[in-house]
Amino acid sequence: MAAGPSVGKYAHADSLTSDDQDAKQRRASRIHSASDHRRNVQAMNYRAIRRRYHASEGGVRTSPLNELARSEGAIMDHNPCKPKLLFFQYRFGKDLPEFVVMHRLHQVKCLSEFFNVVLIQEDCDYRRVCDQHEPDLALFEMLGGDDVFNAQRPKITNASACQDIPKLAFLNADAWCQARAGFISDMEHLGIDTAFSICTTAAEHIPELADKLFVWPNFIDLNVYRDYGQTKVIPVFFTGAMTTLYPWRRKIEKIVADHYPSLLSPHHGYVRRPRVGRMMYGEAYARAINASWFVPTCGTVAKDVLRKHFEIPGCKACLITEQSAALESAGFVDMRNCVFADETTVLDKLAHLLGHEEELIRIIQAGYEFVHSHHTLRQRDQILQWFHLNKKLGAGEKIVQKNPFGRLAVMDRSSGRSNHLTGQGLHLTLLQRGDA
C-alpha cells in the first residue's frame, strides 16, 4: 500500500496567494441575485430527466447524469439557505446498467437535500469553475472496481487554486477495491487530505487515511423503497450477485432453496447493461421484495453494510443476513428488526417464524419502521456535518466519527487515533492467518 497523502491542513486566509485572496474578495462582493437567476434558468430537475430517460424507447440513450451535467454544470433545486457544493463526478458511457444509474442519481438527490449541488462531469479549470459557481465546498468522486470500465474521470487543471474552499474525496467503491492506492495518489494530486466512503469498513482497508476518513453510509430513497401493498406470494427471494465475493449469500442460497420455494433474480454485473427483462431494478425490484416474506443478503466478504440491507426491510420484507459489527452499529437486532443467521441456524429460524406468523409480521414491521426513520437519504447529512464542524475547527482539534451511522464530533487532536469499525472480513482473516 502506498504511503498516506502528504498534504497538510488546508491553508488559512493569511497563507493564501494574492490571486486566491483577490478571487475570494471577488466572489464575496458579487451580487448573487443576478447569478442565481442565471443558474435557475439553467437548472434541471433530476427527476424530470430520470423520467425522460426511462420513457425513451429504442436507439442509444444518453445517461441522465451526463444530461444533468451538460455545459459547465447543473444546479439542482437552488435554495439560498443551503451551502453550495461542487460535485466532480465521473461521466459514464451509454452501456452503464440502469440500476447503477439509479444509485448515482440517488447520491445526487441525497446531496441535494443538504446542499445546492453543482454537478461537474466535463473537463474543466478548477479556478474558473470556482469563480463561476462560488462554492462553499468541493467533493471529488473516486471510483474503483468494475465501474471504471464504463466511466471517464473529468480532467481537472489548476487544482491547487482556491485553497480557501475545502475539498473532500468521495470514495465511491468497495472498501477492498484494488484502486485504493490510486485513491491516495489522486487525493495528493488534487490537494485533498480528507475523504468520505460509502463503506463502513473503509478505514480497515485503507489505514493510511484512517484519521481523515469518514463514512457517508448507504441509504434508501423512500420514493422507491416502500410498502406497495403487494400480497406476500414469494416465500424466499434471492437477489443480487452470487460471485465468490458473497460467500454467505452463496451458502445460504444452496441450503434454503433446497427446502423452501425460492425466487432467484439473476445479477448481470456492473459493466454492461443487460437486455430488457433480464434484471429487475427500481420499482419492479422493490415490488418483488414487497411481495416476499424473506429476502437474504450479506455484506460481501468484508461484512459491510450494503444498500440491500436497507432496501429489504424498507420494502416491508424480513431481512435475513449475516451478523456483523457494521450491521449492529447500524441498529439491526436479531429477531427484533431482522434475522441474523448462518448455515447452521437459517433453516431453524425460517421454520420457527413461518410457524409463528405474528412474530414474523412483528419483525417485518419493526424493520420497516426502523429503516424508514434511520436509513433514508434524509438521515445522510454526514458531509454537511463535516462542513459545519470544519468551519469552526480549532488548531488543536480534529473531527471524529465514532459510529459510522452516528454524528460527527470535534475532539482534541492529542486524543490519539480515531476509533473505526472493524469488520473482520473473511479475506482479512485469511491474510492474517497467512502472516501469522
Coordinates of C-alpha atoms in Angstrom, one line a residue:
M1 CA 0.0 0.0 0.0
A2 CA 1.3 3.4 -0.9
A3 CA 2.1 5.9 1.8
G4 CA -0.6 8.3 3.0
P5 CA -1.0 11.7 1.5
S6 CA 1.5 14.4 2.5
V7 CA -1.0 17.2 2.1
G8 CA -1.4 19.1 5.4
K9 CA -4.4 21.1 6.7
Y10 CA -6.0 23.5 4.3
A11 CA -4.3 26.9 4.1
H12 CA -5.7 29.7 6.2
A13 CA -6.6 33.0 4.7
D14 CA -3.3 34.6 5.7
S15 CA -1.4 31.9 3.8
L16 CA -3.3 32.2 0.5
T17 CA -1.7 33.7 -2.5
S18 CA -2.6 37.2 -3.6
D19 CA -4.5 35.7 -6.6
D20 CA -6.5 33.5 -4.2
Q21 CA -7.3 36.4 -1.9
D22 CA -8.4 38.6 -4.8
A23 CA -10.6 35.7 -6.1
K24 CA -12.1 35.3 -2.7
Q25 CA -12.9 39.0 -2.4
R26 CA -14.4 39.0 -5.9
R27 CA -16.7 36.1 -5.0
A28 CA -17.7 37.7 -1.8
S29 CA -18.5 41.0 -3.4
R30 CA -20.6 39.7 -6.3
I31 CA -24.3 40.4 -6.4
H32 CA -25.9 37.0 -6.0
S33 CA -29.3 37.7 -7.3
A34 CA -28.3 38.0 -10.9
S35 CA -26.1 34.9 -10.9
D36 CA -28.8 32.9 -9.0
H37 CA -31.3 33.9 -11.7
R38 CA -29.0 32.8 -14.4
R39 CA -28.3 29.5 -12.7
N40 CA -32.0 28.9 -12.0
V41 CA -32.7 29.3 -15.7
Q42 CA -30.0 26.7 -16.5
A43 CA -31.1 24.3 -13.6
M44 CA -32.6 20.9 -14.5
N45 CA -34.7 18.8 -12.2
Y46 CA -33.1 15.4 -12.0
R47 CA -36.5 13.7 -11.5
A48 CA -37.7 15.0 -14.9
I49 CA -34.5 13.8 -16.6
R50 CA -34.9 10.4 -15.0
R51 CA -38.5 10.1 -16.2
R52 CA -37.4 11.1 -19.7
Y53 CA -34.5 8.6 -19.6
H54 CA -36.7 5.7 -18.6
A55 CA -39.5 6.7 -21.0
S56 CA -37.3 6.7 -24.1
E57 CA -37.6 3.7 -26.4
G58 CA -35.1 2.3 -28.9
G59 CA -31.8 3.8 -30.1
V60 CA -28.9 4.9 -27.9
R61 CA -29.9 6.6 -24.7
T62 CA -27.7 9.3 -23.1
S63 CA -27.1 8.9 -19.4
P64 CA -29.3 11.3 -17.4
L65 CA -26.2 12.2 -15.3
N66 CA -24.4 13.4 -18.5
E67 CA -27.6 15.3 -19.4
L68 CA -27.6 16.9 -16.0
A69 CA -24.0 18.0 -16.4
R70 CA -24.0 19.3 -19.9
S71 CA -22.3 22.7 -20.4
E72 CA -20.4 23.7 -17.3
G73 CA -22.6 22.1 -14.7
A74 CA -26.1 22.0 -13.4
I75 CA -27.6 23.3 -10.2
M76 CA -30.5 21.4 -8.8
D77 CA -33.2 22.9 -6.6
H78 CA -31.4 26.1 -5.7
N79 CA -32.0 27.2 -2.1
P80 CA -30.1 30.3 -0.8
C81 CA -30.1 28.9 2.7
K82 CA -28.1 25.8 1.7
P83 CA -24.3 25.8 1.2
K84 CA -23.2 25.3 -2.3
L85 CA -21.4 22.1 -3.3
L86 CA -19.3 21.4 -6.4
F87 CA -19.6 17.7 -7.1
F88 CA -17.0 16.4 -9.6
Q89 CA -18.4 13.1 -10.8
Y90 CA -17.3 10.6 -13.3
R91 CA -19.2 10.6 -16.6
F92 CA -20.5 7.2 -17.8
G93 CA -21.0 5.7 -21.2
K94 CA -24.3 4.5 -22.7
D95 CA -23.8 0.9 -21.5
L96 CA -24.0 1.7 -17.8
P97 CA -26.6 -0.6 -16.2
E98 CA -29.7 1.3 -15.3
F99 CA -29.6 0.2 -11.7
V100 CA -26.2 1.8 -11.3
V101 CA -27.6 5.0 -13.0
M102 CA -30.3 4.9 -10.3
H103 CA -27.7 4.6 -7.5
R104 CA -25.8 7.6 -8.8
L105 CA -29.0 9.7 -9.2
H106 CA -29.9 8.9 -5.6
Q107 CA -26.5 10.0 -4.4
V108 CA -27.0 13.4 -6.2
K109 CA -30.5 13.6 -4.7
C110 CA -29.2 12.9 -1.2
L111 CA -26.6 15.6 -1.5
S112 CA -29.3 18.0 -2.8
E113 CA -31.2 17.5 0.4
F114 CA -28.4 19.5 2.2
F115 CA -26.5 21.4 -0.5
N116 CA -27.1 23.4 -3.6
V117 CA -25.3 20.8 -5.9
V118 CA -23.4 21.9 -9.0
L119 CA -22.7 18.7 -10.9
I120 CA -19.4 18.7 -12.9
Q121 CA -18.6 15.9 -15.3
E122 CA -16.7 17.6 -18.0
D123 CA -13.0 18.6 -18.2
C124 CA -12.5 21.9 -16.5
D125 CA -10.2 24.5 -15.0
Y126 CA -10.8 24.4 -11.2
R127 CA -10.2 28.1 -10.6
R128 CA -12.6 29.1 -13.4
V129 CA -15.3 26.7 -12.1
C130 CA -15.0 28.1 -8.6
D131 CA -15.1 31.7 -9.8
Q132 CA -18.2 30.9 -11.8
H133 CA -20.2 29.0 -9.2
E134 CA -18.7 30.4 -5.9
P135 CA -18.9 27.0 -4.0
D136 CA -18.6 26.6 -0.2
L137 CA -17.2 23.0 -0.6
A138 CA -15.9 20.7 -3.4
L139 CA -16.4 17.0 -3.5
F140 CA -14.4 14.8 -5.9
E141 CA -15.7 11.3 -6.7
M142 CA -13.2 8.5 -7.0
L143 CA -14.3 5.1 -8.5
G144 CA -12.8 1.6 -8.4
G145 CA -13.7 -1.9 -9.4
D146 CA -15.9 -2.6 -12.5
D147 CA -17.3 0.9 -12.6
V148 CA -14.1 2.3 -14.1
F149 CA -14.5 0.2 -17.3
N150 CA -17.6 2.3 -18.3
A151 CA -16.6 5.7 -16.9
Q152 CA -14.3 8.6 -17.6
R153 CA -12.9 10.9 -14.9
P154 CA -13.1 14.6 -15.7
K155 CA -9.6 16.2 -16.2
I156 CA -9.2 19.0 -13.7
T157 CA -6.5 21.5 -14.2
N158 CA -5.3 24.2 -11.8
A159 CA -6.5 22.0 -8.9
S160 CA -4.2 23.9 -6.4
A161 CA -6.2 27.1 -6.8
C162 CA -8.8 28.5 -4.5
Q163 CA -7.4 27.0 -1.3
D164 CA -9.9 28.8 0.8
I165 CA -12.6 26.3 -0.5
P166 CA -12.4 23.0 1.5
K167 CA -12.1 19.8 -0.6
L168 CA -13.3 16.3 0.1
A169 CA -12.7 13.0 -1.7
F170 CA -15.7 10.6 -2.2
L171 CA -14.5 7.0 -2.3
N172 CA -17.5 5.5 -4.2
A173 CA -16.2 2.0 -4.3
D174 CA -15.9 -1.2 -2.2
A175 CA -13.6 -0.9 0.8
W176 CA -11.4 -3.7 -0.5
C177 CA -11.3 -2.5 -4.1
Q178 CA -7.9 -2.6 -5.9
A179 CA -7.9 1.1 -6.6
R180 CA -7.1 2.1 -3.0
A181 CA -3.5 3.1 -3.8
G182 CA -4.9 5.2 -6.7
F183 CA -7.3 7.0 -4.3
I184 CA -4.3 8.1 -2.2
S185 CA -2.4 9.3 -5.2
D186 CA -5.4 11.2 -6.7
M187 CA -6.0 12.8 -3.3
E188 CA -2.5 14.1 -3.1
H189 CA -2.6 15.3 -6.7
L190 CA -5.8 17.3 -6.0
G191 CA -4.6 18.6 -2.7
I192 CA -7.2 16.7 -0.6
D193 CA -6.4 15.2 2.8
T194 CA -9.9 14.1 3.9
A195 CA -12.3 11.6 2.4
F196 CA -15.8 10.1 2.8
S197 CA -16.6 6.5 1.8
I198 CA -19.8 4.6 1.4
C199 CA -18.3 1.6 3.2
T200 CA -18.3 1.2 7.0
T201 CA -15.1 -0.9 6.8
A202 CA -13.1 1.6 4.6
A203 CA -10.6 2.6 7.3
E204 CA -9.8 -1.1 8.0
H205 CA -8.7 -1.4 4.4
I206 CA -7.0 2.0 4.0
P207 CA -5.3 2.6 7.3
E208 CA -3.2 5.3 5.8
L209 CA -6.3 7.5 5.6
A210 CA -7.9 6.3 8.8
D211 CA -7.6 9.6 10.8
K212 CA -9.1 11.6 8.0
L213 CA -11.6 9.1 6.7
F214 CA -15.4 9.3 7.4
V215 CA -18.4 7.2 6.3
W216 CA -21.3 8.5 4.2
P217 CA -23.3 5.3 4.5
N218 CA -25.6 3.7 2.0
F219 CA -29.3 4.6 2.3
I220 CA -32.7 4.3 0.5
D221 CA -35.0 6.6 -1.3
L222 CA -38.5 6.4 0.1
N223 CA -40.0 7.2 -3.2
V224 CA -38.8 3.7 -4.4
Y225 CA -38.3 1.5 -1.4
R226 CA -41.6 1.5 0.4
D227 CA -44.7 -0.6 1.1
Y228 CA -46.6 -1.1 -2.2
G229 CA -49.3 -3.3 -0.6
Q230 CA -48.2 -6.4 -2.5
T231 CA -49.6 -9.7 -1.4
K232 CA -46.9 -11.9 0.1
V233 CA -46.6 -14.7 -2.6
I234 CA -42.8 -15.3 -2.6
P235 CA -41.6 -17.3 0.4
V236 CA -37.9 -16.5 -0.2
F237 CA -36.4 -14.1 -2.7
F238 CA -32.8 -14.2 -3.6
T239 CA -31.4 -11.2 -5.5
G240 CA -28.0 -9.8 -6.2
A241 CA -24.6 -11.1 -7.2
M242 CA -23.6 -14.6 -6.4
T243 CA -19.9 -14.4 -7.0
T244 CA -17.2 -15.6 -4.6
L245 CA -17.2 -12.1 -3.1
Y246 CA -20.5 -13.1 -1.5
P247 CA -19.6 -16.3 0.4
W248 CA -22.5 -16.1 2.9
R249 CA -25.1 -15.5 0.2
R250 CA -23.9 -18.4 -1.8
K251 CA -24.0 -20.9 1.1
I252 CA -27.4 -19.7 2.3
E253 CA -29.0 -19.9 -1.2
K254 CA -27.9 -23.5 -1.6
I255 CA -29.3 -24.5 1.8
V256 CA -32.6 -22.6 1.7
A257 CA -33.5 -23.2 -2.0
D258 CA -33.4 -27.0 -1.3
H259 CA -36.0 -26.6 1.5
Y260 CA -38.3 -23.7 0.5
P261 CA -39.8 -22.3 -2.7
S262 CA -37.5 -19.6 -3.7
L263 CA -37.3 -16.9 -6.4
L264 CA -33.9 -16.2 -7.8
S265 CA -33.3 -12.9 -9.6
P266 CA -30.0 -13.1 -11.6
H267 CA -27.5 -10.3 -11.5
H268 CA -25.7 -9.4 -14.7
G269 CA -22.8 -7.3 -13.3
Y270 CA -22.0 -3.6 -13.2
V271 CA -20.3 -3.1 -16.6
R272 CA -22.8 -3.8 -19.3
R273 CA -26.5 -3.1 -19.5
P274 CA -28.4 -6.3 -19.6
R275 CA -31.2 -6.9 -22.2
V276 CA -34.7 -5.7 -21.2
G277 CA -36.4 -8.0 -18.8
R278 CA -33.3 -9.9 -17.7
M279 CA -32.7 -8.0 -14.4
M280 CA -35.1 -6.2 -12.0
Y281 CA -34.3 -2.8 -10.6
G282 CA -36.2 0.3 -9.4
E283 CA -39.9 -0.1 -8.7
A284 CA -40.2 -3.6 -10.2
Y285 CA -37.4 -4.8 -7.9
A286 CA -38.9 -3.0 -4.9
R287 CA -42.3 -4.6 -5.6
A288 CA -40.8 -8.1 -5.8
I289 CA -39.2 -7.5 -2.3
N290 CA -42.6 -6.2 -1.1
A291 CA -44.2 -9.4 -2.3
S292 CA -41.7 -11.6 -0.4
W293 CA -41.7 -12.9 3.1
F294 CA -37.9 -13.4 3.4
V295 CA -35.0 -11.8 1.5
P296 CA -31.5 -12.9 2.4
T297 CA -28.4 -10.8 1.7
C298 CA -24.9 -10.3 3.1
G299 CA -22.3 -7.5 3.3
T300 CA -19.8 -9.1 0.9
V301 CA -16.6 -10.8 2.0
A302 CA -15.9 -7.6 4.0
K303 CA -19.0 -7.8 6.2
D304 CA -20.0 -4.3 5.3
V305 CA -23.5 -2.6 5.0
L306 CA -25.0 -2.6 1.5
R307 CA -28.0 -0.9 0.0
K308 CA -29.8 -4.2 0.2
H309 CA -29.7 -4.2 3.9
F310 CA -32.0 -1.2 3.9
E311 CA -33.9 -1.9 0.7
I312 CA -35.3 -5.2 2.0
P313 CA -36.8 -4.0 5.3
G314 CA -37.6 -0.7 3.6
C315 CA -39.9 -2.6 1.3
K316 CA -41.5 -4.5 4.2
A317 CA -39.8 -7.9 3.9
C318 CA -37.9 -9.8 6.5
L319 CA -34.2 -9.3 6.2
I320 CA -32.1 -12.4 6.7
T321 CA -28.4 -11.6 6.9
E322 CA -25.0 -12.4 8.3
Q323 CA -24.4 -10.9 11.8
S324 CA -21.7 -8.3 11.7
A325 CA -20.3 -5.4 13.7
A326 CA -21.3 -3.0 10.9
L327 CA -25.0 -4.1 10.9
E328 CA -25.1 -3.9 14.7
S329 CA -23.7 -0.4 14.6
A330 CA -26.5 0.5 12.1
G331 CA -29.0 -0.6 14.7
F332 CA -30.1 -4.1 13.5
V333 CA -31.0 -6.5 16.2
D334 CA -31.6 -10.2 15.7
M335 CA -35.2 -11.4 15.9
R336 CA -36.3 -7.8 16.6
N337 CA -36.0 -6.0 13.2
C338 CA -34.1 -8.6 11.2
V339 CA -32.9 -12.2 11.4
F340 CA -29.2 -12.9 11.9
A341 CA -28.4 -16.4 10.6
D342 CA -25.7 -18.7 9.3
E343 CA -25.7 -22.1 7.6
T344 CA -26.3 -23.9 10.9
T345 CA -29.3 -21.7 12.1
V346 CA -31.1 -20.4 9.0
L347 CA -33.4 -23.4 8.5
D348 CA -34.4 -23.5 12.2
K349 CA -35.2 -19.7 12.2
L350 CA -37.2 -19.9 9.0
A351 CA -39.2 -22.8 10.3
H352 CA -39.8 -21.0 13.6
L353 CA -41.0 -17.8 12.0
L354 CA -43.2 -19.5 9.4
G355 CA -44.8 -21.3 12.3
H356 CA -45.3 -18.1 14.2
E357 CA -46.6 -15.6 11.7
E358 CA -47.5 -12.9 14.3
E359 CA -43.8 -12.8 15.4
L360 CA -42.7 -12.7 11.7
I361 CA -45.0 -9.8 10.9
R362 CA -43.8 -8.0 14.1
I363 CA -40.2 -8.3 12.9
I364 CA -41.1 -7.1 9.4
Q365 CA -43.0 -4.1 10.8
A366 CA -40.2 -3.2 13.2
G367 CA -37.6 -3.4 10.4
Y368 CA -39.7 -1.3 8.1
E369 CA -40.2 1.5 10.7
F370 CA -36.6 1.4 11.7
V371 CA -35.2 1.8 8.2
H372 CA -37.7 4.5 7.3
S373 CA -36.8 6.5 10.3
H374 CA -33.0 6.0 10.4
H375 CA -31.6 5.0 7.0
T376 CA -33.1 7.1 4.2
L377 CA -31.4 9.8 2.3
R378 CA -32.8 12.4 4.7
Q379 CA -30.6 10.9 7.5
R380 CA -27.4 11.1 5.5
D381 CA -26.1 14.6 6.3
Q382 CA -22.6 13.5 7.4
I383 CA -20.9 15.6 4.7
L384 CA -22.9 18.6 5.8
Q385 CA -22.0 17.9 9.5
W386 CA -18.3 17.8 8.5
F387 CA -18.7 21.1 6.5
H388 CA -20.1 23.0 9.6
L389 CA -17.6 21.5 12.0
N390 CA -14.7 22.1 9.8
K391 CA -15.5 25.8 9.6
K392 CA -15.2 26.2 13.4
L393 CA -12.3 23.7 13.9
G394 CA -9.5 25.0 16.1
A395 CA -5.8 24.4 15.6
G396 CA -5.6 21.7 18.3
E397 CA -8.9 20.0 17.3
K398 CA -10.0 17.2 14.9
I399 CA -13.3 15.8 13.6
V400 CA -14.1 12.2 14.5
Q401 CA -16.9 9.8 13.8
K402 CA -17.2 7.2 16.5
N403 CA -20.0 5.3 14.8
P404 CA -20.4 5.1 11.0
F405 CA -24.1 5.9 11.4
G406 CA -23.7 8.4 14.2
R407 CA -23.0 12.1 14.3
L408 CA -19.6 13.6 13.7
A409 CA -18.0 15.5 16.6
V410 CA -14.9 17.6 17.5
M411 CA -12.3 16.4 19.9
D412 CA -8.8 17.2 21.0
R413 CA -6.2 16.2 18.4
S414 CA -4.0 14.8 21.2
S415 CA -6.5 12.1 22.0
G416 CA -4.9 9.7 19.5
R417 CA -6.2 7.8 16.5
S418 CA -9.9 7.7 15.8
N419 CA -11.8 4.5 16.6
H420 CA -13.0 2.9 13.4
L421 CA -15.3 -0.1 13.0
T422 CA -13.5 -3.5 12.3
G423 CA -15.5 -5.8 10.1
Q424 CA -13.0 -8.8 10.3
G425 CA -14.0 -9.9 6.9
L426 CA -13.1 -13.4 5.7
H427 CA -10.4 -12.1 3.3
L428 CA -8.6 -10.2 6.0
T429 CA -8.9 -13.1 8.4
L430 CA -7.2 -15.4 5.8
L431 CA -4.4 -12.8 5.3
Q432 CA -3.8 -12.5 9.0
R433 CA -3.6 -16.3 9.3
G434 CA -1.1 -16.3 6.4
D435 CA 1.1 -13.7 8.2
A436 CA 1.0 -15.5 11.5

